PDB file of C-alpha atoms in Angstrom:
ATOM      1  CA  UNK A  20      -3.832  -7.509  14.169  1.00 73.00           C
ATOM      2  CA  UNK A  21      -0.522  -7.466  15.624  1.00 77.00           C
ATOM      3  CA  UNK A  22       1.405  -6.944  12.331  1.00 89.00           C
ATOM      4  CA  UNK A  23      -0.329  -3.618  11.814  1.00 95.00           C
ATOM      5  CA  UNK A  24       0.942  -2.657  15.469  1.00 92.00           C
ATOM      6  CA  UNK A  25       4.687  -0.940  15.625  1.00 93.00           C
ATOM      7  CA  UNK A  26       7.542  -3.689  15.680  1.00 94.00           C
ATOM      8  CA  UNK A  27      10.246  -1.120  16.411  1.00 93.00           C
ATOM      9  CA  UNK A  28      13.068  -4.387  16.816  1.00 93.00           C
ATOM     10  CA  UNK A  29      12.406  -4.743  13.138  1.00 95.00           C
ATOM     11  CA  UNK A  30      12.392  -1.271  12.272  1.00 96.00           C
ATOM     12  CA  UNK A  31      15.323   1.160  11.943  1.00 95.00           C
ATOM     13  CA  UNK A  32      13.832   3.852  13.659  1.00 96.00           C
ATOM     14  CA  UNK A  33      12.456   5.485  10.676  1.00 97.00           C
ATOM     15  CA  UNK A  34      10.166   7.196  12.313  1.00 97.00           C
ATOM     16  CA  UNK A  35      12.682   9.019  14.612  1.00 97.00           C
ATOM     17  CA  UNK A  36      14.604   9.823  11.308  1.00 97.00           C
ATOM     18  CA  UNK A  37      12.067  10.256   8.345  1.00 96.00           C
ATOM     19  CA  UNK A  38       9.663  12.258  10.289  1.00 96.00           C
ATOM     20  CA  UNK A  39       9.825  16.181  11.527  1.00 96.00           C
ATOM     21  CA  UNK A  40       8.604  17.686  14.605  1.00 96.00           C
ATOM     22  CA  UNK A  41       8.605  20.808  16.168  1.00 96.00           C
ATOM     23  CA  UNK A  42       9.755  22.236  19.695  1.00 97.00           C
ATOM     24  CA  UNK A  43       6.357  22.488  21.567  1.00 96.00           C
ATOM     25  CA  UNK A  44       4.242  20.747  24.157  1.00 94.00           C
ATOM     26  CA  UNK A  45       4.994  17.703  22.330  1.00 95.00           C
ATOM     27  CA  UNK A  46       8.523  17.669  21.571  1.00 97.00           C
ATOM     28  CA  UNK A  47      11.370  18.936  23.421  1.00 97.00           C
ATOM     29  CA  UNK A  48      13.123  20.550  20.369  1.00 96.00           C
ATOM     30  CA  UNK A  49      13.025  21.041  16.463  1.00 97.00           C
ATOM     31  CA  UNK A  50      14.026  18.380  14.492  1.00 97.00           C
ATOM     32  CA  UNK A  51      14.125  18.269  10.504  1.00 97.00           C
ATOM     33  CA  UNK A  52      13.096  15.583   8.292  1.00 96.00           C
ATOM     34  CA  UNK A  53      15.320  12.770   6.951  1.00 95.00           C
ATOM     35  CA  UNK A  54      17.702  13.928  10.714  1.00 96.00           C
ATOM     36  CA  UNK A  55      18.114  11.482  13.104  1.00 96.00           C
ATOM     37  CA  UNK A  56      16.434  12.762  16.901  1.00 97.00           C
ATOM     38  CA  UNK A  57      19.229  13.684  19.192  1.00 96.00           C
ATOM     39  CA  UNK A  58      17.823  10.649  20.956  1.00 97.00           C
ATOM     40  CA  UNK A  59      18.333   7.477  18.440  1.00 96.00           C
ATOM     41  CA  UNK A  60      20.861   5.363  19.175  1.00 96.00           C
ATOM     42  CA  UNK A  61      23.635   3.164  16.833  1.00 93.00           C
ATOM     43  CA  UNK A  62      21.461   0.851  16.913  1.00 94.00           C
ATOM     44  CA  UNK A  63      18.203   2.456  16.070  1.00 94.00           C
ATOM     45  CA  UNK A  64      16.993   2.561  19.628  1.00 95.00           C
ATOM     46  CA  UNK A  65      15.671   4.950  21.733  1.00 96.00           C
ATOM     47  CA  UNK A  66      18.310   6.716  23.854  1.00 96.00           C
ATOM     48  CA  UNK A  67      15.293   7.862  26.744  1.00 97.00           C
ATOM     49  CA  UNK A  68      12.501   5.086  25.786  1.00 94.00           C
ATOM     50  CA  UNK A  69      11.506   4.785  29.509  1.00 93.00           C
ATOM     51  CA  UNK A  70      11.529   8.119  30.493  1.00 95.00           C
ATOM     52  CA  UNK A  71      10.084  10.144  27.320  1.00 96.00           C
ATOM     53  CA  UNK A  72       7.133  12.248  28.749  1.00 94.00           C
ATOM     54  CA  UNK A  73       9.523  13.232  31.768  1.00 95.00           C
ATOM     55  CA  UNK A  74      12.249  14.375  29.314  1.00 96.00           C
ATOM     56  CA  UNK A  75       9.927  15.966  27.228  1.00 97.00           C
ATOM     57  CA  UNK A  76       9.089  13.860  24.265  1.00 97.00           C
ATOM     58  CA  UNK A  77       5.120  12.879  25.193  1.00 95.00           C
ATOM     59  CA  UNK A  78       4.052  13.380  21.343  1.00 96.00           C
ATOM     60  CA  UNK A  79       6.815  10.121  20.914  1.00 97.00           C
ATOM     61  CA  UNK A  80       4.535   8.172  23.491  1.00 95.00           C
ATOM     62  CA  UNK A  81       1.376   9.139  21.026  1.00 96.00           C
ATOM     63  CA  UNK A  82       2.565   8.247  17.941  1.00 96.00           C
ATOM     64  CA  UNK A  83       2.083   5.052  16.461  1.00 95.00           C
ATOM     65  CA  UNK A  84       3.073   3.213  13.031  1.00 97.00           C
ATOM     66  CA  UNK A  85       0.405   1.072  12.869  1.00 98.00           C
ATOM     67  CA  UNK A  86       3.376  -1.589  11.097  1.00 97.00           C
ATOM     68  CA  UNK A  87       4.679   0.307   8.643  1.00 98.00           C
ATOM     69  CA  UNK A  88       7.883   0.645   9.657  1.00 97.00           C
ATOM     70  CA  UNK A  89       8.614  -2.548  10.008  1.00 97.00           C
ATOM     71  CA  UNK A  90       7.264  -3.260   6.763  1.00 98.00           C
ATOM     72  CA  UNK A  91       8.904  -1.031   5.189  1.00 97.00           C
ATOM     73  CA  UNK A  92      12.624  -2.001   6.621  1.00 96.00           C
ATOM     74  CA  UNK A  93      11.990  -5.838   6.024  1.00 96.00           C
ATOM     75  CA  UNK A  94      10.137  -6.207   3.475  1.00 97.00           C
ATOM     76  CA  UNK A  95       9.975  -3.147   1.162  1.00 97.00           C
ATOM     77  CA  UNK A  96      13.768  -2.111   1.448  1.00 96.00           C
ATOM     78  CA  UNK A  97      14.398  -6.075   2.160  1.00 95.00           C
ATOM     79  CA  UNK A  98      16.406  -5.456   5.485  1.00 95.00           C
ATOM     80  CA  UNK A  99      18.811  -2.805   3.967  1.00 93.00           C
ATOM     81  CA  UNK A 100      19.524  -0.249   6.832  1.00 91.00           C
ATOM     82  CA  UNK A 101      19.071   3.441   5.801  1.00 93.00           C
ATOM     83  CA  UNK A 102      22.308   4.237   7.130  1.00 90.00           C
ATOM     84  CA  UNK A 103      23.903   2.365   4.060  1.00 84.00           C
ATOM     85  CA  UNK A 104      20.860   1.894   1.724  1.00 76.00           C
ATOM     86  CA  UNK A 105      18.488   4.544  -0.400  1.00 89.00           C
ATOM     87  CA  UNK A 106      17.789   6.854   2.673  1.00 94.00           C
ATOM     88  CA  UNK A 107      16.055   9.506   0.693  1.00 95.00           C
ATOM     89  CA  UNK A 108      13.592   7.473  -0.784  1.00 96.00           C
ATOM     90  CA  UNK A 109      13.122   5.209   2.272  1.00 97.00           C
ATOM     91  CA  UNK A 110      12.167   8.898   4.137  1.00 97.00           C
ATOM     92  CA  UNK A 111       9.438   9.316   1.349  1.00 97.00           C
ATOM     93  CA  UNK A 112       8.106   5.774   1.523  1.00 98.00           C
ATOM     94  CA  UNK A 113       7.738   5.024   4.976  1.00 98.00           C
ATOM     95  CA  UNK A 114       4.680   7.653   5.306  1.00 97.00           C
ATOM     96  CA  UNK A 115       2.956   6.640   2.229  1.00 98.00           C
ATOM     97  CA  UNK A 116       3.090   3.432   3.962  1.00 98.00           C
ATOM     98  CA  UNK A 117       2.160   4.563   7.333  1.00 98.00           C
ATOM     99  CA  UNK A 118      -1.105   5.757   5.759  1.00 98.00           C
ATOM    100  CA  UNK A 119      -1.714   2.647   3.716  1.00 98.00           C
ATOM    101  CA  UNK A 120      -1.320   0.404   7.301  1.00 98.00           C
ATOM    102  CA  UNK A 121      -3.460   2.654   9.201  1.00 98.00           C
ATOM    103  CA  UNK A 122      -6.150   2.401   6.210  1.00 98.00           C
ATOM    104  CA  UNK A 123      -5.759  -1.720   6.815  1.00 98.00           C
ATOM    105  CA  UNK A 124      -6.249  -1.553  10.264  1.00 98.00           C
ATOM    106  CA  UNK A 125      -9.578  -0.020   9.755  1.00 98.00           C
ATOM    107  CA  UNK A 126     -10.630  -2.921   7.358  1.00 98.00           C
ATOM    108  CA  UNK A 127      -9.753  -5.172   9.685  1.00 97.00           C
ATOM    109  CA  UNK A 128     -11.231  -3.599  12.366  1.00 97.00           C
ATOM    110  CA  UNK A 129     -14.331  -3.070  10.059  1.00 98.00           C
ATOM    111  CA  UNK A 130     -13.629  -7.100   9.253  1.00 97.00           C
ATOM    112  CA  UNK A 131     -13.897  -8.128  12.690  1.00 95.00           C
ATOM    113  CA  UNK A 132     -16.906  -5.969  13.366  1.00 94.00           C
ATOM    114  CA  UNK A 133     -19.235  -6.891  10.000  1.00 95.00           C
ATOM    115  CA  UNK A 134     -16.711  -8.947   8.004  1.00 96.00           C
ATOM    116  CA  UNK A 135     -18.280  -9.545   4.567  1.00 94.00           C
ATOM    117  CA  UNK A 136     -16.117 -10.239   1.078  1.00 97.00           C
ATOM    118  CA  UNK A 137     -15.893  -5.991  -0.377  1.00 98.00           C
ATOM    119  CA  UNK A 138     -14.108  -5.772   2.711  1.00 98.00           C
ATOM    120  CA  UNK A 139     -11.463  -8.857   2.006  1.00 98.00           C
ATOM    121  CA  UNK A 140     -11.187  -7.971  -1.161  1.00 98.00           C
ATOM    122  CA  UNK A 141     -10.457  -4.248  -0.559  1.00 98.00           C
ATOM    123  CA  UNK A 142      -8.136  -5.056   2.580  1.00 98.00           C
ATOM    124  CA  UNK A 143      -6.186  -7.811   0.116  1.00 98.00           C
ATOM    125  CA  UNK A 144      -5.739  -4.847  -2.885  1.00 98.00           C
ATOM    126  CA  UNK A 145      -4.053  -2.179  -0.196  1.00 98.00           C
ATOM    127  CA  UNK A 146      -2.198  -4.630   1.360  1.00 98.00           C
ATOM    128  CA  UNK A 147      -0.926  -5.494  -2.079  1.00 98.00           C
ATOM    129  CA  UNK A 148       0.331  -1.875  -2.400  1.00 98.00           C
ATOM    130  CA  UNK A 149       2.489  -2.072   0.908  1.00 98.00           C
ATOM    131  CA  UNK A 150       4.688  -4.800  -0.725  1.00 97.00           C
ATOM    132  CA  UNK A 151       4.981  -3.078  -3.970  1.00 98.00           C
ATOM    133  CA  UNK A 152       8.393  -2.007  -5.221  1.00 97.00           C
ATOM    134  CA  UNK A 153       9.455   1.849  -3.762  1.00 97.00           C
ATOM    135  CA  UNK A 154       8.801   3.833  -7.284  1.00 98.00           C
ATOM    136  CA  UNK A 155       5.510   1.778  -7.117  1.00 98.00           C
ATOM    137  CA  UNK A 156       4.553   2.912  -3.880  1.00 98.00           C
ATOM    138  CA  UNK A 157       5.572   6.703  -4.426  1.00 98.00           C
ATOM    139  CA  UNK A 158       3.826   6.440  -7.854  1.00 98.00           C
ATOM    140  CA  UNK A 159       0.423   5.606  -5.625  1.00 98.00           C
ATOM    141  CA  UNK A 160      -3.061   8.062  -5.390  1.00 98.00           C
ATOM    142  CA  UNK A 161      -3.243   7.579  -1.149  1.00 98.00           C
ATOM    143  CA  UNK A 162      -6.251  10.217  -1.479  1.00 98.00           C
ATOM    144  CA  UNK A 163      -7.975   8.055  -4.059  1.00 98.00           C
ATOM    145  CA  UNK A 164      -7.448   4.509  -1.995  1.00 98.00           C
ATOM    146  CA  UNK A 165      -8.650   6.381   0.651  1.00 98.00           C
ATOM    147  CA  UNK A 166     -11.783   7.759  -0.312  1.00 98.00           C
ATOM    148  CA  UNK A 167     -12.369   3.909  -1.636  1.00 98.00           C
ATOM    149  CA  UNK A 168     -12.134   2.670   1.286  1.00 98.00           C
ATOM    150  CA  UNK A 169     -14.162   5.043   3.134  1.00 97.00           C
ATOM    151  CA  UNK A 170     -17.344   4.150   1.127  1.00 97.00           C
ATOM    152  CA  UNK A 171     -16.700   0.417   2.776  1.00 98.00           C
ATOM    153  CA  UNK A 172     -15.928   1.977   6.582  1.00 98.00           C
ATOM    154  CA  UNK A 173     -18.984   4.213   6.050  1.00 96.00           C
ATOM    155  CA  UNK A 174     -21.179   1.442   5.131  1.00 96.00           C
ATOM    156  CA  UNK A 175     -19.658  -0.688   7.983  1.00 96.00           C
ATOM    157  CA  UNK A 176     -20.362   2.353  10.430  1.00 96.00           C
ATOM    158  CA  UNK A 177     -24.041   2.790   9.455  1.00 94.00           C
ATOM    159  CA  UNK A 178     -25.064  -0.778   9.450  1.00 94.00           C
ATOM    160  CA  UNK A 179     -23.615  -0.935  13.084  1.00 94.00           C
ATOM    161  CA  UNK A 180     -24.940   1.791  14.695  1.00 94.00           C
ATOM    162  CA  UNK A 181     -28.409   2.501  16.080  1.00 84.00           C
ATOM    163  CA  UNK A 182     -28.282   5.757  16.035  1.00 76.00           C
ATOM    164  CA  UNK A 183     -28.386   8.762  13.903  1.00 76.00           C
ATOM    165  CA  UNK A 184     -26.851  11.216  16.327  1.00 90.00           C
ATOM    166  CA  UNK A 185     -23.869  12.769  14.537  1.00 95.00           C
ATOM    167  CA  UNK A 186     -21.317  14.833  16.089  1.00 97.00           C
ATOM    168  CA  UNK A 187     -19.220  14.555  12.918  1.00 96.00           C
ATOM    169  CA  UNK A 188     -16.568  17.440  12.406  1.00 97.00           C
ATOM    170  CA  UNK A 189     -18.032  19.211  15.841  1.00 98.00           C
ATOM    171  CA  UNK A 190     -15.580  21.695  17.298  1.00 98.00           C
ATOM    172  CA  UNK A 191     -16.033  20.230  20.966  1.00 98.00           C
ATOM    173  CA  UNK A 192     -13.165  21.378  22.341  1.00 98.00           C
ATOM    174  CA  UNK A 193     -13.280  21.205  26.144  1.00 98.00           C
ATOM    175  CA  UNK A 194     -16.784  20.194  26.190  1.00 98.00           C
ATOM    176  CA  UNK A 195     -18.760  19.370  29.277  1.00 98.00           C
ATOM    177  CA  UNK A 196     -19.598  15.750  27.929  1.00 98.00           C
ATOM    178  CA  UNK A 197     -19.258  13.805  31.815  1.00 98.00           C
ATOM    179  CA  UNK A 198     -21.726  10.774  32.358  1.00 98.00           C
ATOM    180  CA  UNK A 199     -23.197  11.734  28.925  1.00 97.00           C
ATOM    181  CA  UNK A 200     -25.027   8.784  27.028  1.00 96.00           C
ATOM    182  CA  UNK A 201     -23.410   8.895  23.774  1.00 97.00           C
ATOM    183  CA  UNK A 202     -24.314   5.432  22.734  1.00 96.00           C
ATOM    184  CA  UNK A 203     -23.802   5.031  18.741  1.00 96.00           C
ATOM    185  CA  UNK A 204     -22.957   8.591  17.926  1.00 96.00           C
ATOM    186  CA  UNK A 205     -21.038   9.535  15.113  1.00 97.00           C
ATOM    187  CA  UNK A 206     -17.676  11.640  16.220  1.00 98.00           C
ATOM    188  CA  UNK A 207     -15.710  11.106  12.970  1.00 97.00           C
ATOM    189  CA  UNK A 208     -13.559  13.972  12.418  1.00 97.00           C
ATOM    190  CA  UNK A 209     -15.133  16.158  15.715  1.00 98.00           C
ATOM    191  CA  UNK A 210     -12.197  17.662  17.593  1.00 98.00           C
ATOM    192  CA  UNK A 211     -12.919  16.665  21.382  1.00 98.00           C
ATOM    193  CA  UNK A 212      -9.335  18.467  22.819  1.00 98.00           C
ATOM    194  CA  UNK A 213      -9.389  18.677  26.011  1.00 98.00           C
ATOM    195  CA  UNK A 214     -13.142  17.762  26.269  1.00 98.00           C
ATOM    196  CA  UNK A 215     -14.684  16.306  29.710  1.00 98.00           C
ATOM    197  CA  UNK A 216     -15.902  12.419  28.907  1.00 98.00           C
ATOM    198  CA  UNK A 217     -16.124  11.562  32.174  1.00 98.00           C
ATOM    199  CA  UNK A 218     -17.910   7.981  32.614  1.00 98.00           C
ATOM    200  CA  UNK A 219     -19.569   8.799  29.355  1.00 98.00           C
ATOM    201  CA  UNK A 220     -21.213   5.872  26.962  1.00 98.00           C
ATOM    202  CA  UNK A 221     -19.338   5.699  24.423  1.00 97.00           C
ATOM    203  CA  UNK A 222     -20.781   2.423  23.177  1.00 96.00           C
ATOM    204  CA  UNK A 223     -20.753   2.033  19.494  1.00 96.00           C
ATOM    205  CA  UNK A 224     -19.753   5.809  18.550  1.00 97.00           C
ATOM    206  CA  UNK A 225     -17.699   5.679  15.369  1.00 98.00           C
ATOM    207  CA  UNK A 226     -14.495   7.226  16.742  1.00 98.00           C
ATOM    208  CA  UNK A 227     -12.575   7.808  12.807  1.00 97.00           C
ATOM    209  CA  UNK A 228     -10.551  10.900  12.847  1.00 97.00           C
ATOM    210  CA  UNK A 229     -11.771  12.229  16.506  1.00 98.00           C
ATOM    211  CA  UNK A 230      -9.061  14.628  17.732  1.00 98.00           C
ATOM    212  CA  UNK A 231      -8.938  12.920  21.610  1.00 98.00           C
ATOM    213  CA  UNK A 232      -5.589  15.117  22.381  1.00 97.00           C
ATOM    214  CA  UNK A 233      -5.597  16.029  26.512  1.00 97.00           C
ATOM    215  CA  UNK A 234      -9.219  14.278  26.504  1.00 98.00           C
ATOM    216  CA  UNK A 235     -10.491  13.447  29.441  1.00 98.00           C
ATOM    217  CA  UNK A 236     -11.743   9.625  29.557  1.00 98.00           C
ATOM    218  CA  UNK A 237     -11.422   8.371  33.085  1.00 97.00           C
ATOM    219  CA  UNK A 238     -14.285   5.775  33.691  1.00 98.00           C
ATOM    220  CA  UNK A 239     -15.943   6.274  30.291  1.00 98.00           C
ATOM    221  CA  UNK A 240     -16.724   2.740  28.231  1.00 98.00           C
ATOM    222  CA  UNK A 241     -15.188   2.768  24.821  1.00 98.00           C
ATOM    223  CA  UNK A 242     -15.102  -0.852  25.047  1.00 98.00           C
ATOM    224  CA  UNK A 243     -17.257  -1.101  21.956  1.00 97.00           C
ATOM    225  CA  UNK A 244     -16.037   1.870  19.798  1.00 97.00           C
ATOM    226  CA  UNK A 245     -15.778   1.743  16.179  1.00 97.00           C
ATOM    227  CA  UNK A 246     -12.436   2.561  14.554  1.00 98.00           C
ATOM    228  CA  UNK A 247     -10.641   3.822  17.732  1.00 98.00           C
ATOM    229  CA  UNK A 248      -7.226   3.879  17.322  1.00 98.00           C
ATOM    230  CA  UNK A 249      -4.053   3.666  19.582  1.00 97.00           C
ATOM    231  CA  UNK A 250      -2.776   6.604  19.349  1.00 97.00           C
ATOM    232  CA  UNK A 251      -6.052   8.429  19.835  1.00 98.00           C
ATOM    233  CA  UNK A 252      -6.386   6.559  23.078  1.00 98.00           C
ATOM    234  CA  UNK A 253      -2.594   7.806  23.761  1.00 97.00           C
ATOM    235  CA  UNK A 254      -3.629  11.391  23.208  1.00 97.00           C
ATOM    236  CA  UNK A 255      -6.197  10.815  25.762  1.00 98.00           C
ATOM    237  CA  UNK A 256      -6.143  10.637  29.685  1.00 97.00           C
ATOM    238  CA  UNK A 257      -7.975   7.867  31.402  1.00 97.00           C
ATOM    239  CA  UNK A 258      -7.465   5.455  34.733  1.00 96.00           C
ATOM    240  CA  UNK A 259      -7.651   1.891  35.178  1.00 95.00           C
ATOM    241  CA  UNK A 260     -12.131   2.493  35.305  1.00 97.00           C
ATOM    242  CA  UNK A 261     -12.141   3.264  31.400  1.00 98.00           C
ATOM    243  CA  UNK A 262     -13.176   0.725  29.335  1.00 98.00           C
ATOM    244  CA  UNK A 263     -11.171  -0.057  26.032  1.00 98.00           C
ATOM    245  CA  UNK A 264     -11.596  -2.415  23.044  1.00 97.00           C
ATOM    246  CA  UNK A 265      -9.482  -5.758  23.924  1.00 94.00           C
ATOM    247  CA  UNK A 266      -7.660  -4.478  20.701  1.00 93.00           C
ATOM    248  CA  UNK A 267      -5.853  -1.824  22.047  1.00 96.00           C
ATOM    249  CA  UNK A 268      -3.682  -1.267  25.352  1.00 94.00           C
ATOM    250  CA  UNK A 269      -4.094   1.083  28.142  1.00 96.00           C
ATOM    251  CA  UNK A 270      -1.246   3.700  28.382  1.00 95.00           C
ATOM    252  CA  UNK A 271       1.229   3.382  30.204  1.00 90.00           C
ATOM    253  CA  UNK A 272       0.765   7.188  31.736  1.00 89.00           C
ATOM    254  CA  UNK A 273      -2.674   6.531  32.123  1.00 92.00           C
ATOM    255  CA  UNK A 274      -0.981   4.691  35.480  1.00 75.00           C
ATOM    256  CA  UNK A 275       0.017   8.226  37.450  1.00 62.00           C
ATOM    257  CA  UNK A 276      -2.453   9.983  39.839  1.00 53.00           C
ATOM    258  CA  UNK A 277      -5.584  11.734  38.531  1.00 45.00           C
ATOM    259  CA  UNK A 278      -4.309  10.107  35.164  1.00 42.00           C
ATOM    260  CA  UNK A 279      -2.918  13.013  33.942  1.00 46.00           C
ATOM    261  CA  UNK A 280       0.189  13.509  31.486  1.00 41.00           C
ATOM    262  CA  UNK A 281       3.602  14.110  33.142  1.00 37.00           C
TER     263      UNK A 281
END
């Protein structure tokens, strides 16, 4: 799936221009929408790439495309740079986009899971959408190609697990959940900040939507999750004992003692 992961050499750092973010925890100061971040360079890079979380920026280290930008500079806007091209409605695109990509990456994670042809077929008609022409692509119902493709993910979710343990939407902020068997259980939507998983099982739980911000994971299997997502696992603190899908990559701050954010 590696052209629904960020490509940011193809991109021209829309998302450090297109997107706005408050000072906080996250960021290190207030930025607009459709302004470049003090930190984005000439050339579209990062000024402080290596050294975000120290400088303040750890929400940067979270965040993830999931392709769209690069789809959207190459292929959408055909390589035109927003510095000389149609920046306004490049801004607008690129998270219409974003949400379209990280609705693919679910069907194909769904694909690779239980692949069967609704899924194809669904997977080939959003797809279809992220090449479309800009007006076409602003024109677009996300909420409605959404809730389409839930149906399939749904299905996908309940023909894969065992269980019927659901968790889903649970306000389990900071819970106690260490060396918990959690095998199968549904977590979409459940807000787990700051919550203790702790060499928990997390085999099989369907993972959609699961607010994993400051969660604690080290040692916990989520090698067989269902619809975990990089930056969920980014929000997250773990070590080099948990367990992730071959599909995604360990943080890099996962590295620092007690695997906690710096």
């Amino acid at each position: 799936m590696d052209e629904l992961k960020g490509d940011c050499a193809n991109c021209f750092g829309l998302c450090c221009v297109a997107l706005p973010f408050a000072r906080s925890a996250d960021f290190a100061a207030t930025k607009d929408a459709g302004t470049p971040c003090r930190n984005l360079l000439a050339d579209h890079r990062c000024g402080i790439h290596d050294s975000l979380r120290q400088k303040g920026y750890p929400g940067c280290t979270v965040y993830d495309c999931f392709g769209a930008g690069q789809r959207v500079s190459q292929t959408v806007f055909r390589g035109n740079d927003w510095r000389t091209g149609e920046r306004q409605k490049m801004f607008a695109v690129f998270p219409v986009v974003r949400q379209l990509h990280e609705l693919l990456w679910y069907l194909a994670e769904a694909r690779r899971l239980d692949p069967h042809q609704d899924l194809d077929d669904a997977f080939a008609e959003v797809e279809r959408h992220t090449v479309a022409e800009p007006d076409a692509i602003l024109a677009l119902d996300v909420a409605e190609i959404r809730a389409k493709v839930n149906v399939l993910l749904l299905r996908t979710s309940e023909r894969l697990r065992s269980s019927a343990k659901s968790y889903r939407g649970a306000d389990l902020i900071g819970a106690r959940l260490r060396n918990k068997n959690l095998t199968s259980a549904d977590f979409r939507g459940a807000y787990l900040i700051g919550a203790d998983l702790t060499n928990a099982d997390l085999s099989h739980a369907d993972m959609i939507g699961a607010d994993l911000r400051g969660a604690e994971l080290s040692g916990a299997d989520l090698s067989t999750c269902l619809f975990l997502t990089q930056p969920q696992v980014n929000a997250a603190r773990g070590n080099a004992r948990t367990k992730l899908p071959g599909t995604l990559t360990r943080p890099s701050h996962w590295n620092t003692p007690t695997g906690k954010r710096r």
